Amino acid sequence: MMKALVLDATYYPVQLIDWRKAMILFFTDRAEVVDYHDDIEIRSTSESFKLPKVLRLFTKINTLTHVKFNRLNVFHRDKFQCQYCYKKFRESELTLDHVMPKSRGGLTNWTNIVASCHTCNNKKGPRTPEECNYKLLNKPIEPKWTPMMAFKLSNLEKIIFKDWFFR
Ligand SMILES: [Zn+2]
């Protein structure tokens, strides 16, 4: 998959993103293209564009990197996968689990809360993952990119790019 590098408004590198998301940032006036891939074009039936290689965001990076800690954003960060049994669930089937139990001083924040299905959460109870032989799928961290934004972008892709292809 072709990637594009995103810079913040001060030209500081932020992250690599999928080329589709790069095009969306450009088309929605959220970024300008700093450099293109010379040899790759994407085409619709009427137009063609060179593929962006480096983009610079107009938005200040603080507003992009600060991700609000809430239930839905945790689920998006964890890709709606229970972090203990690794299966995918719907929002209604997931709960928030304190990795270090609250009763033992565990905090309610990005680094101690993970998505868990009801079954795993009940089995785990007030224990640590190690104490019940659970291995976390991913170490919980504060995400740098708003999960809701990524989610919205992935929805947009389908609309804008359904008629598009690489030449
Ligand atoms: Zn589970």
mmCIF file of N, CA and C and ligand atoms in Angstrom, residues 82-87 89 116-121, ligand 1:
data_model
loop_
_atom_site.group_PDB
_atom_site.id
_atom_site.type_symbol
_atom_site.label_atom_id
_atom_site.label_comp_id
_atom_site.label_asym_id
_atom_site.label_seq_id
_atom_site.Cartn_x
_atom_site.Cartn_y
_atom_site.Cartn_z
ATOM 1 N N CYS A 82 -11.685 -7.386 21.595
ATOM 2 C CA CYS A 82 -11.432 -7.657 23.008
ATOM 3 C C CYS A 82 -9.924 -7.884 23.150
ATOM 4 N N GLN A 83 -9.303 -7.169 24.074
ATOM 5 C CA GLN A 83 -7.847 -7.243 24.200
ATOM 6 C C GLN A 83 -7.388 -8.515 24.924
ATOM 7 N N TYR A 84 -8.350 -9.332 25.366
ATOM 8 C CA TYR A 84 -7.989 -10.568 26.069
ATOM 9 C C TYR A 84 -8.234 -11.823 25.228
ATOM 10 N N CYS A 85 -9.339 -11.848 24.454
ATOM 11 C CA CYS A 85 -9.585 -13.046 23.625
ATOM 12 C C CYS A 85 -9.369 -12.732 22.146
ATOM 13 N N TYR A 86 -9.096 -11.471 21.816
ATOM 14 C CA TYR A 86 -8.727 -10.994 20.468
ATOM 15 C C TYR A 86 -9.858 -11.065 19.446
ATOM 16 N N LYS A 87 -11.072 -11.368 19.907
ATOM 17 C CA LYS A 87 -12.201 -11.419 18.963
ATOM 18 C C LYS A 87 -12.795 -10.028 18.768
ATOM 19 N N PHE A 89 -15.940 -7.405 18.343
ATOM 20 C CA PHE A 89 -17.295 -7.300 18.873
ATOM 21 C C PHE A 89 -17.944 -6.004 18.431
ATOM 22 N N SER A 116 -12.827 -4.832 26.355
ATOM 23 C CA SER A 116 -12.923 -6.243 26.745
ATOM 24 C C SER A 116 -14.355 -6.708 26.519
ATOM 25 N N CYS A 117 -14.528 -7.963 26.092
ATOM 26 C CA CYS A 117 -15.891 -8.496 25.979
ATOM 27 C C CYS A 117 -16.396 -8.819 27.380
ATOM 28 N N HIS A 118 -17.692 -8.968 27.509
ATOM 29 C CA HIS A 118 -18.279 -9.235 28.825
ATOM 30 C C HIS A 118 -17.704 -10.513 29.440
ATOM 31 N N THR A 119 -17.558 -11.553 28.620
ATOM 32 C CA THR A 119 -17.078 -12.845 29.124
ATOM 33 C C THR A 119 -15.694 -12.708 29.748
ATOM 34 N N CYS A 120 -14.760 -12.086 29.000
ATOM 35 C CA CYS A 120 -13.399 -11.939 29.520
ATOM 36 C C CYS A 120 -13.370 -11.029 30.749
ATOM 37 N N ASN A 121 -14.171 -9.965 30.701
ATOM 38 C CA ASN A 121 -14.204 -9.031 31.819
ATOM 39 C C ASN A 121 -14.693 -9.731 33.086
HETATM 40 ZN ZN ZN B 1 -12.897 -11.426 25.245
#
